Amino acid sequence: MQITAAVLRATDGPYVLEPVELAAPAADEVLVRIVAAGMCHTDVLPRAEVSFSPPPIITGHEGAGVVEAVGDGVTGIEVGDHVVLSFDSCGSCEACLAGSPAHCETFLMRNLLGRRLDLTTGVTDANGDEVASRWFGQSSFATHAVATARNVVVVDKGLPLEKLGPLGCGIQTGAGSTLVALDVQPRRSIVVFGAGAVGLAAIMGAAVADAATIIAVDLHKHRLDLALELGATHVIDGAADDVVGQIQGLTGGGAHYAVDTTGVPAVMTNALAGLRLGGVVGFVGIQVGDLVLDGAALIGKTAIGILEGNTDPHTFIPRMLDLWQAGRFPFDRLIEEFPLSEINEAEEASLTGRVIKPVLRP
Ligand SMILES: NC(=O)c1ccc[n+]([C@@H]2O[C@H](COP(=O)([O-])OP(=O)(O)OC[C@H]3O[C@@H](n4cnc5c(N)ncnc54)[C@H](O)[C@@H]3O)[C@@H](O)[C@H]2O)c1
Ligand SMILES: [Zn+2]
Ligand SMILES: [Zn+2]
């Protein structure tokens, strides 16, 4: 069928809205009419000089929409269902069977290649040339997307679908980092570096976990102000030269937990330095450059790399929705809507820090 998609044609070029041909869903796939799709910082990866998934590509991996068709082999999902699209996984490897699909042995191929495992994309442009698609198993910056049944989490039809896309990646990653991966315990202290969508969701998760001291570190004052409204007890200007000293002062010698969402090696070093002995840091941000640690940096401390909050979307998205309905997880405060035709403005608003979570509406 013909759909309209925002195609990234060059690493340094704009997205261009184009008609493209989308193949019908295969046996294990579903066709979804996209109602809204959040923009996550990870959507800029195909702009990197070296990328698994160079342009031309359709990105977008926080879709929400209505199922329009299901493949022959799909069970439990019906035409008309409202769904949130998350990352893809196989469902049958050791990690998937253990309930940890973010560690699926085919995670990278399914989510970052812009192709199915058989290397097809299912999308061609007006010239008949292939366009990379299947970004995180979906490619939702479009009017429609084909996703696998595993990508899809069915949600209640009474919920506002236009707000729910970001639950599929950024919000899930942040909240999962504190609630699942770090499993923050009550009355403990935590520092979150970067108060973007992922960091603010980590802060909301830490508040749900009843952490006593929640410190947000960022370079933008308006993001730190919002962090205070969403559960942070203290904020620190990331440009200050005594960030570690301030953390030690606020936490009685060092934090129990830290989350880094910046991916900046100097910030990651501070995240480790600001921990008390026995503390744990979760690295979430996509790292920009090598991290070099001095000999003492890891003594008595734990560092983990977190993917998608180490969550299973099929259980964690419903959990976030329950918390949101109970008024304990106001993730929708991060959202600003843009028409899909203004995707370039949305990207700029995100990269300059003005908008925390742009949501595109086809
Ligand atoms: N691991 C995963 O599974 C996963 C999933 C989703 C996103 N991500 C990654 O997480 C990161 C955050 O995503 P996001 O959507 O929240 O991005 P974002 O750009 O909205 O947030 C990053 C924040 O870090 C702040 N920052 C940058 N340098 C800083 C510094 N030196 N000190 C303090 N703060 C600083 C920025 O001001 C910004 O507010 C990205 O790298 C993204 O690709 C990873
Ligand atoms: Zn798997
Ligand atoms: Zn993402």
Tab-separated table of C-alpha atoms and ligand atoms in Angstrom:
chain	number	residue	atom	x	y	z
A	1	MET	CA	0.000	0.000	0.000
A	2	GLN	CA	1.084	3.579	-0.493
A	3	ILE	CA	1.860	5.489	2.692
A	4	THR	CA	3.547	8.798	3.524
A	5	ALA	CA	6.810	8.615	5.438
A	6	ALA	CA	9.478	11.036	6.665
A	7	VAL	CA	12.581	9.761	4.873
A	8	LEU	CA	16.046	10.786	6.018
A	9	ARG	CA	17.922	10.990	2.714
A	10	ALA	CA	21.376	12.141	3.896
A	11	THR	CA	23.278	12.143	7.194
A	12	ASP	CA	23.340	15.943	7.182
A	13	GLY	CA	20.075	16.574	5.337
A	14	PRO	CA	16.484	17.144	6.394
A	15	TYR	CA	13.730	14.559	6.630
A	16	VAL	CA	11.598	14.658	3.495
A	17	LEU	CA	7.937	13.631	3.489
A	18	GLU	CA	7.496	11.196	0.603
A	19	PRO	CA	4.993	8.682	-0.711
A	20	VAL	CA	6.505	5.192	-0.349
A	21	GLU	CA	5.236	1.674	-0.945
A	22	LEU	CA	4.861	-0.460	2.196
A	23	ALA	CA	4.644	-4.242	1.706
A	24	ALA	CA	1.848	-6.163	3.415
A	25	PRO	CA	2.657	-7.701	6.826
A	26	ALA	CA	4.327	-11.140	6.816
A	27	ALA	CA	2.964	-14.033	8.900
A	28	ASP	CA	4.371	-12.763	12.218
A	29	GLU	CA	3.758	-9.054	11.542
A	30	VAL	CA	1.033	-6.453	11.984
A	31	LEU	CA	0.156	-3.297	10.051
A	32	VAL	CA	-0.408	-0.292	12.311
A	33	ARG	CA	-1.929	3.084	11.402
A	34	ILE	CA	0.282	5.472	13.356
A	35	VAL	CA	-1.575	7.975	15.528
A	36	ALA	CA	1.553	9.470	17.084
A	37	ALA	CA	5.264	8.712	17.359
A	38	GLY	CA	7.707	10.100	19.904
A	39	MET	CA	11.170	11.237	18.875
A	40	CYS	CA	14.002	9.724	20.916
A	41	HIS	CA	17.591	10.918	20.866
A	42	THR	CA	18.525	7.511	19.385
A	43	ASP	CA	16.707	8.520	16.167
A	44	VAL	CA	19.764	10.629	15.280
A	45	LEU	CA	22.025	7.535	15.079
A	46	PRO	CA	21.632	7.149	11.273
A	47	ARG	CA	23.085	10.657	11.016
A	48	ALA	CA	26.437	9.418	12.387
A	49	GLU	CA	29.381	9.127	9.987
A	50	VAL	CA	29.593	5.413	10.733
A	51	SER	CA	26.214	3.785	11.282
A	52	PHE	CA	24.635	0.330	11.018
A	53	SER	CA	21.720	1.961	9.239
A	54	PRO	CA	22.761	4.768	6.890
A	55	PRO	CA	20.200	6.850	4.934
A	56	PRO	CA	17.919	6.583	3.113
A	57	ILE	CA	15.980	5.436	6.156
A	58	ILE	CA	12.640	5.931	7.894
A	59	THR	CA	13.275	6.201	11.638
A	60	GLY	CA	10.851	6.644	14.557
A	61	HIS	CA	10.651	3.948	17.215
A	62	GLU	CA	8.060	5.203	19.692
A	63	GLY	CA	4.904	4.620	17.683
A	64	ALA	CA	1.354	4.266	18.938
A	65	GLY	CA	-1.576	3.453	16.725
A	66	VAL	CA	-4.388	1.212	15.613
A	67	VAL	CA	-3.909	-2.262	14.099
A	68	GLU	CA	-5.218	-2.369	10.523
A	69	ALA	CA	-4.114	-5.874	9.469
A	70	VAL	CA	-2.477	-8.903	11.056
A	71	GLY	CA	-0.350	-11.638	9.477
A	72	ASP	CA	-1.589	-15.239	9.233
A	73	GLY	CA	0.478	-16.454	12.179
A	74	VAL	CA	-0.395	-13.683	14.643
A	75	THR	CA	-2.467	-14.569	17.686
A	76	GLY	CA	-3.725	-12.316	20.467
A	77	ILE	CA	-3.714	-9.127	18.368
A	78	GLU	CA	-6.761	-8.112	16.367
A	79	VAL	CA	-7.668	-5.516	13.773
A	80	GLY	CA	-8.833	-2.414	15.640
A	81	ASP	CA	-6.624	-3.027	18.692
A	82	HIS	CA	-4.850	0.024	20.093
A	83	VAL	CA	-1.132	-0.640	20.433
A	84	VAL	CA	2.118	0.887	21.647
A	85	LEU	CA	5.120	-0.114	19.547
A	86	SER	CA	8.322	-0.915	21.382
A	87	PHE	CA	11.603	-2.612	20.514
A	88	ASP	CA	11.696	-5.974	18.736
A	89	SER	CA	12.954	-9.279	20.120
A	90	CYS	CA	12.781	-12.947	19.056
A	91	GLY	CA	10.794	-14.394	21.961
A	92	SER	CA	12.676	-17.691	21.897
A	93	CYS	CA	16.353	-17.134	22.829
A	94	GLU	CA	17.688	-17.646	26.350
A	95	ALA	CA	17.276	-13.971	27.320
A	96	CYS	CA	13.764	-13.659	25.859
A	97	LEU	CA	12.650	-16.853	27.621
A	98	ALA	CA	14.086	-15.468	30.871
A	99	GLY	CA	11.881	-12.354	30.483
A	100	SER	CA	14.712	-10.061	29.389
A	101	PRO	CA	13.991	-9.276	25.730
A	102	ALA	CA	16.231	-6.177	25.812
A	103	HIS	CA	19.081	-8.703	25.897
A	104	CYS	CA	17.685	-10.772	23.022
A	105	GLU	CA	20.564	-12.317	21.104
A	106	THR	CA	19.251	-10.675	17.914
A	107	PHE	CA	18.474	-7.267	19.557
A	108	LEU	CA	21.018	-5.266	17.560
A	109	MET	CA	20.080	-6.834	14.210
A	110	ARG	CA	16.342	-6.477	14.796
A	111	ASN	CA	16.445	-2.916	16.042
A	112	LEU	CA	19.399	-1.037	14.621
A	113	LEU	CA	19.879	-2.415	11.109
A	114	GLY	CA	16.836	-0.857	9.455
A	115	ARG	CA	16.048	-4.274	7.952
A	116	ARG	CA	14.360	-7.533	8.794
A	117	LEU	CA	16.643	-10.459	9.701
A	118	ASP	CA	16.345	-11.600	6.055
A	119	LEU	CA	17.681	-8.121	5.127
A	120	THR	CA	14.508	-6.975	3.363
A	121	THR	CA	13.053	-3.589	4.383
A	122	GLY	CA	9.503	-3.863	3.049
A	123	VAL	CA	9.640	-0.264	1.769
A	124	THR	CA	10.435	1.158	-1.661
A	125	ASP	CA	10.380	4.771	-2.821
A	126	ALA	CA	8.768	6.309	-5.913
A	127	ASN	CA	11.738	5.163	-8.038
A	128	GLY	CA	11.370	1.598	-6.825
A	129	ASP	CA	14.562	1.837	-4.721
A	130	GLU	CA	14.712	0.273	-1.260
A	131	VAL	CA	14.456	2.542	1.767
A	132	ALA	CA	15.722	1.254	5.112
A	133	SER	CA	12.827	0.702	7.461
A	134	ARG	CA	12.109	-1.635	10.384
A	135	TRP	CA	13.965	0.827	12.674
A	136	PHE	CA	13.459	-0.822	16.067
A	137	GLY	CA	11.207	-3.205	14.163
A	138	GLN	CA	8.794	-0.407	13.236
A	139	SER	CA	9.837	2.927	11.560
A	140	SER	CA	6.941	4.973	12.826
A	141	PHE	CA	7.683	8.446	11.413
A	142	ALA	CA	5.035	7.633	8.817
A	143	THR	CA	1.308	7.264	8.417
A	144	HIS	CA	1.642	3.476	8.773
A	145	ALA	CA	4.223	0.967	9.971
A	146	VAL	CA	4.632	-2.781	9.760
A	147	ALA	CA	5.906	-4.223	13.036
A	148	THR	CA	6.339	-7.713	14.380
A	149	ALA	CA	3.744	-9.056	16.789
A	150	ARG	CA	6.507	-9.000	19.455
A	151	ASN	CA	6.921	-5.236	18.965
A	152	VAL	CA	3.369	-4.549	19.907
A	153	VAL	CA	1.755	-4.076	23.315
A	154	VAL	CA	-2.056	-3.909	23.229
A	155	VAL	CA	-3.470	-1.145	25.450
A	156	ASP	CA	-6.935	-0.186	26.659
A	157	LYS	CA	-9.000	1.660	24.032
A	158	GLY	CA	-10.016	4.252	26.619
A	159	LEU	CA	-6.443	5.560	26.906
A	160	PRO	CA	-5.252	8.631	24.919
A	161	LEU	CA	-3.241	6.877	22.223
A	162	GLU	CA	-1.664	10.150	21.049
A	163	LYS	CA	0.322	10.359	24.302
A	164	LEU	CA	1.462	6.745	24.604
A	165	GLY	CA	4.192	6.322	21.944
A	166	PRO	CA	7.084	7.541	24.160
A	167	LEU	CA	6.354	4.673	26.559
A	168	GLY	CA	7.861	2.381	23.899
A	169	CYS	CA	11.460	3.591	24.272
A	170	GLY	CA	12.663	6.761	26.019
A	171	ILE	CA	10.259	6.809	28.949
A	172	GLN	CA	10.498	3.039	29.368
A	173	THR	CA	14.290	3.227	29.294
A	174	GLY	CA	14.466	5.913	31.975
A	175	ALA	CA	11.851	4.480	34.313
A	176	GLY	CA	13.131	0.939	33.766
A	177	SER	CA	16.654	2.080	34.647
A	178	THR	CA	15.594	3.029	38.162
A	179	LEU	CA	12.676	0.616	38.729
A	180	VAL	CA	14.064	-2.509	37.046
A	181	ALA	CA	17.784	-2.349	36.192
A	182	LEU	CA	18.955	-0.580	39.372
A	183	ASP	CA	15.886	-1.593	41.394
A	184	VAL	CA	16.256	1.538	43.546
A	185	GLN	CA	15.342	0.865	47.167
A	186	PRO	CA	13.362	3.202	49.453
A	187	ARG	CA	15.191	5.941	51.383
A	188	ARG	CA	18.329	5.679	49.212
A	189	SER	CA	20.044	8.456	47.242
A	190	ILE	CA	20.388	8.692	43.469
A	191	VAL	CA	21.934	11.117	40.967
A	192	VAL	CA	20.614	11.321	37.412
A	193	PHE	CA	22.903	12.970	34.856
A	194	GLY	CA	20.952	14.491	31.962
A	195	ALA	CA	17.377	15.660	32.454
A	196	GLY	CA	16.038	14.832	28.993
A	197	ALA	CA	13.206	12.388	28.417
A	198	VAL	CA	15.246	9.415	29.629
A	199	GLY	CA	16.684	11.192	32.672
A	200	LEU	CA	13.366	12.728	33.740
A	201	ALA	CA	11.681	9.332	33.436
A	202	ALA	CA	14.482	7.893	35.596
A	203	ILE	CA	13.743	10.615	38.144
A	204	MET	CA	10.001	9.837	38.095
A	205	GLY	CA	10.898	6.160	38.559
A	206	ALA	CA	13.164	6.985	41.512
A	207	ALA	CA	10.299	8.941	43.083
A	208	VAL	CA	7.970	5.951	42.600
A	209	ALA	CA	10.657	3.795	44.277
A	210	ASP	CA	10.582	6.233	47.211
A	211	ALA	CA	14.229	7.272	47.026
A	212	ALA	CA	14.921	9.941	49.661
A	213	THR	CA	17.456	12.054	47.778
A	214	ILE	CA	17.057	12.461	44.020
A	215	ILE	CA	19.576	14.776	42.364
A	216	ALA	CA	19.237	15.934	38.758
A	217	VAL	CA	22.267	17.260	36.853
A	218	ASP	CA	21.838	19.078	33.535
A	219	LEU	CA	23.051	22.099	31.588
A	220	HIS	CA	19.569	23.585	30.984
A	221	LYS	CA	17.906	25.429	33.853
A	222	HIS	CA	14.384	24.849	32.528
A	223	ARG	CA	15.000	21.093	32.480
A	224	LEU	CA	16.272	21.212	36.073
A	225	ASP	CA	13.187	23.228	37.116
A	226	LEU	CA	10.966	20.532	35.595
A	227	ALA	CA	13.035	17.826	37.324
A	228	LEU	CA	12.145	19.430	40.671
A	229	GLU	CA	8.450	19.266	39.772
A	230	LEU	CA	8.728	15.597	38.769
A	231	GLY	CA	10.428	14.282	41.894
A	232	ALA	CA	14.003	15.588	42.114
A	233	THR	CA	14.855	16.854	45.586
A	234	HIS	CA	17.977	18.738	44.459
A	235	VAL	CA	19.504	19.967	41.202
A	236	ILE	CA	23.082	20.671	40.163
A	237	ASP	CA	24.300	22.740	37.213
A	238	GLY	CA	26.303	20.294	35.096
A	239	ALA	CA	28.696	23.108	34.121
A	240	ALA	CA	29.819	23.655	37.736
A	241	ASP	CA	33.382	22.566	38.466
A	242	ASP	CA	32.571	20.806	41.761
A	243	VAL	CA	29.704	18.509	40.669
A	244	VAL	CA	31.169	15.518	42.541
A	245	GLY	CA	31.741	17.571	45.703
A	246	GLN	CA	28.148	18.842	45.595
A	247	ILE	CA	26.847	15.270	45.227
A	248	GLN	CA	28.965	14.105	48.175
A	249	GLY	CA	27.653	17.021	50.235
A	250	LEU	CA	24.006	16.253	49.453
A	251	THR	CA	24.292	12.486	50.001
A	252	GLY	CA	26.464	12.208	53.088
A	253	GLY	CA	29.599	11.138	51.230
A	254	GLY	CA	28.295	9.690	47.964
A	255	ALA	CA	25.132	8.428	46.283
A	256	HIS	CA	23.807	4.874	46.452
A	257	TYR	CA	22.914	4.960	42.760
A	258	ALA	CA	23.599	7.009	39.636
A	259	VAL	CA	22.225	6.983	36.103
A	260	ASP	CA	24.057	8.591	33.192
A	261	THR	CA	21.949	9.574	30.197
A	262	THR	CA	24.485	11.951	28.622
A	263	GLY	CA	26.980	9.406	27.259
A	264	VAL	CA	29.704	12.022	27.810
A	265	PRO	CA	32.811	10.238	29.180
A	266	ALA	CA	33.678	13.094	31.587
A	267	VAL	CA	30.129	12.944	32.995
A	268	MET	CA	30.281	9.143	33.259
A	269	THR	CA	33.519	9.539	35.244
A	270	ASN	CA	31.751	11.976	37.590
A	271	ALA	CA	28.853	9.548	37.948
A	272	LEU	CA	31.282	6.912	39.254
A	273	ALA	CA	33.191	9.388	41.421
A	274	GLY	CA	29.965	10.623	43.045
A	275	LEU	CA	29.014	7.105	44.241
A	276	ARG	CA	29.626	5.868	47.770
A	277	LEU	CA	31.382	2.502	48.211
A	278	GLY	CA	28.885	-0.196	47.294
A	279	GLY	CA	27.135	2.199	44.912
A	280	VAL	CA	25.916	1.278	41.430
A	281	VAL	CA	25.872	3.378	38.264
A	282	GLY	CA	23.796	2.548	35.215
A	283	PHE	CA	25.134	3.852	31.894
A	284	VAL	CA	22.224	4.541	29.539
A	285	GLY	CA	23.292	7.363	27.201
A	286	ILE	CA	24.843	6.367	23.906
A	287	GLN	CA	28.508	6.945	24.584
A	288	VAL	CA	30.333	9.651	22.646
A	289	GLY	CA	34.018	8.664	22.766
A	290	ASP	CA	36.047	6.260	24.902
A	291	LEU	CA	35.734	6.113	28.670
A	292	VAL	CA	39.144	5.966	30.379
A	293	LEU	CA	39.038	5.261	34.119
A	294	ASP	CA	41.819	5.775	36.640
A	295	GLY	CA	42.891	2.839	38.795
A	296	ALA	CA	40.694	3.796	41.753
A	297	ALA	CA	37.495	4.610	39.858
A	298	LEU	CA	35.846	1.203	40.223
A	299	ILE	CA	37.117	0.173	43.659
A	300	GLY	CA	34.059	-0.983	45.611
A	301	LYS	CA	31.629	0.238	42.952
A	302	THR	CA	29.534	-1.376	40.221
A	303	ALA	CA	28.921	-0.068	36.709
A	304	ILE	CA	26.322	-1.606	34.393
A	305	GLY	CA	25.215	-0.833	30.845
A	306	ILE	CA	21.441	-0.566	30.521
A	307	LEU	CA	19.408	-1.309	27.388
A	308	GLU	CA	15.781	-0.194	27.244
A	309	GLY	CA	15.755	-0.090	31.053
A	310	ASN	CA	16.362	-3.877	31.003
A	311	THR	CA	12.575	-4.129	30.781
A	312	ASP	CA	10.056	-6.380	29.100
A	313	PRO	CA	7.661	-3.937	27.391
A	314	HIS	CA	4.792	-6.431	27.663
A	315	THR	CA	4.811	-6.063	31.439
A	316	PHE	CA	6.511	-2.706	31.931
A	317	ILE	CA	4.313	-0.596	29.622
A	318	PRO	CA	1.157	-1.701	31.497
A	319	ARG	CA	2.973	-0.966	34.788
A	320	MET	CA	3.825	2.581	33.645
A	321	LEU	CA	0.223	3.096	32.514
A	322	ASP	CA	-1.073	2.009	35.935
A	323	LEU	CA	1.326	4.425	37.655
A	324	TRP	CA	0.306	7.214	35.274
A	325	GLN	CA	-3.407	6.634	35.919
A	326	ALA	CA	-2.682	6.697	39.652
A	327	GLY	CA	-1.089	10.139	39.180
A	328	ARG	CA	2.369	8.864	40.152
A	329	PHE	CA	4.102	8.944	36.761
A	330	PRO	CA	3.195	12.118	34.808
A	331	PHE	CA	5.278	11.300	31.727
A	332	ASP	CA	2.897	13.248	29.487
A	333	ARG	CA	4.276	16.501	30.926
A	334	LEU	CA	7.385	15.971	28.770
A	335	ILE	CA	5.456	15.889	25.482
A	336	GLU	CA	5.006	18.580	22.842
A	337	GLU	CA	3.102	17.645	19.686
A	338	PHE	CA	4.211	18.477	16.131
A	339	PRO	CA	2.565	17.563	12.815
A	340	LEU	CA	4.721	14.983	10.992
A	341	SER	CA	5.290	17.640	8.303
A	342	GLU	CA	7.249	19.636	10.922
A	343	ILE	CA	9.597	16.799	11.826
A	344	ASN	CA	12.695	18.890	11.078
A	345	GLU	CA	11.521	21.592	13.494
A	346	ALA	CA	10.787	18.877	16.058
A	347	GLU	CA	14.291	17.473	15.729
A	348	GLU	CA	15.830	20.909	16.137
A	349	ALA	CA	13.661	21.635	19.186
A	350	SER	CA	14.876	18.388	20.744
A	351	LEU	CA	18.557	18.849	19.929
A	352	THR	CA	18.648	22.440	21.202
A	353	GLY	CA	17.014	21.296	24.432
A	354	ARG	CA	13.819	23.379	24.084
A	355	VAL	CA	11.437	20.427	23.795
A	356	ILE	CA	11.993	17.313	25.881
A	357	LYS	CA	9.828	14.808	24.014
A	358	PRO	CA	8.545	15.834	20.579
A	359	VAL	CA	5.638	13.685	19.446
A	360	LEU	CA	4.882	13.594	15.699
A	361	ARG	CA	1.288	13.314	14.468
A	362	PRO	CA	0.835	12.103	10.860
B	1	LIG	N1	20.358	2.529	26.388
B	1	LIG	C1	19.168	2.619	25.819
B	1	LIG	O1	18.456	1.641	25.696
B	1	LIG	C2	18.662	3.928	25.356
B	1	LIG	C3	17.300	4.106	25.061
B	1	LIG	C4	16.831	5.382	24.731
B	1	LIG	C5	17.733	6.421	24.644
B	1	LIG	N2	19.062	6.182	24.882
B	1	LIG	C6	20.048	7.263	24.863
B	1	LIG	O2	19.892	7.976	26.078
B	1	LIG	C7	20.383	9.302	25.896
B	1	LIG	C8	19.386	10.310	26.426
B	1	LIG	O3	18.249	10.331	25.594
B	1	LIG	P1	17.211	11.536	25.707
B	1	LIG	O4	16.164	11.289	24.688
B	1	LIG	O5	16.847	11.766	27.115
B	1	LIG	O6	18.175	12.728	25.172
B	1	LIG	P2	18.196	14.267	25.530
B	1	LIG	O7	19.150	14.880	24.571
B	1	LIG	O8	16.825	14.807	25.617
B	1	LIG	O9	18.812	14.318	27.018
B	1	LIG	C9	20.188	14.363	27.304
B	1	LIG	C10	20.390	15.444	28.379
B	1	LIG	O10	21.761	15.436	28.798
B	1	LIG	C11	22.134	16.765	29.095
B	1	LIG	N3	23.577	16.900	29.087
B	1	LIG	C12	24.412	16.877	28.027
B	1	LIG	N4	25.692	17.072	28.434
B	1	LIG	C13	25.647	17.207	29.778
B	1	LIG	C14	26.644	17.444	30.772
B	1	LIG	N5	27.923	17.583	30.460
B	1	LIG	N6	26.238	17.525	32.072
B	1	LIG	C15	24.929	17.386	32.390
B	1	LIG	N7	23.949	17.180	31.486
B	1	LIG	C16	24.312	17.093	30.195
B	1	LIG	C17	21.449	17.567	28.002
B	1	LIG	O11	21.311	18.933	28.373
B	1	LIG	C18	20.095	16.855	27.877
B	1	LIG	O12	19.110	17.473	28.703
B	1	LIG	C19	20.715	9.409	24.412
B	1	LIG	O13	22.100	9.157	24.239
B	1	LIG	C20	19.903	8.301	23.801
B	1	LIG	O14	20.417	7.888	22.557
B	1	LIG	C21	19.532	4.979	25.239
B	2	ZN	ZN	15.425	-13.268	21.853
B	3	ZN	ZN	14.827	5.327	21.826
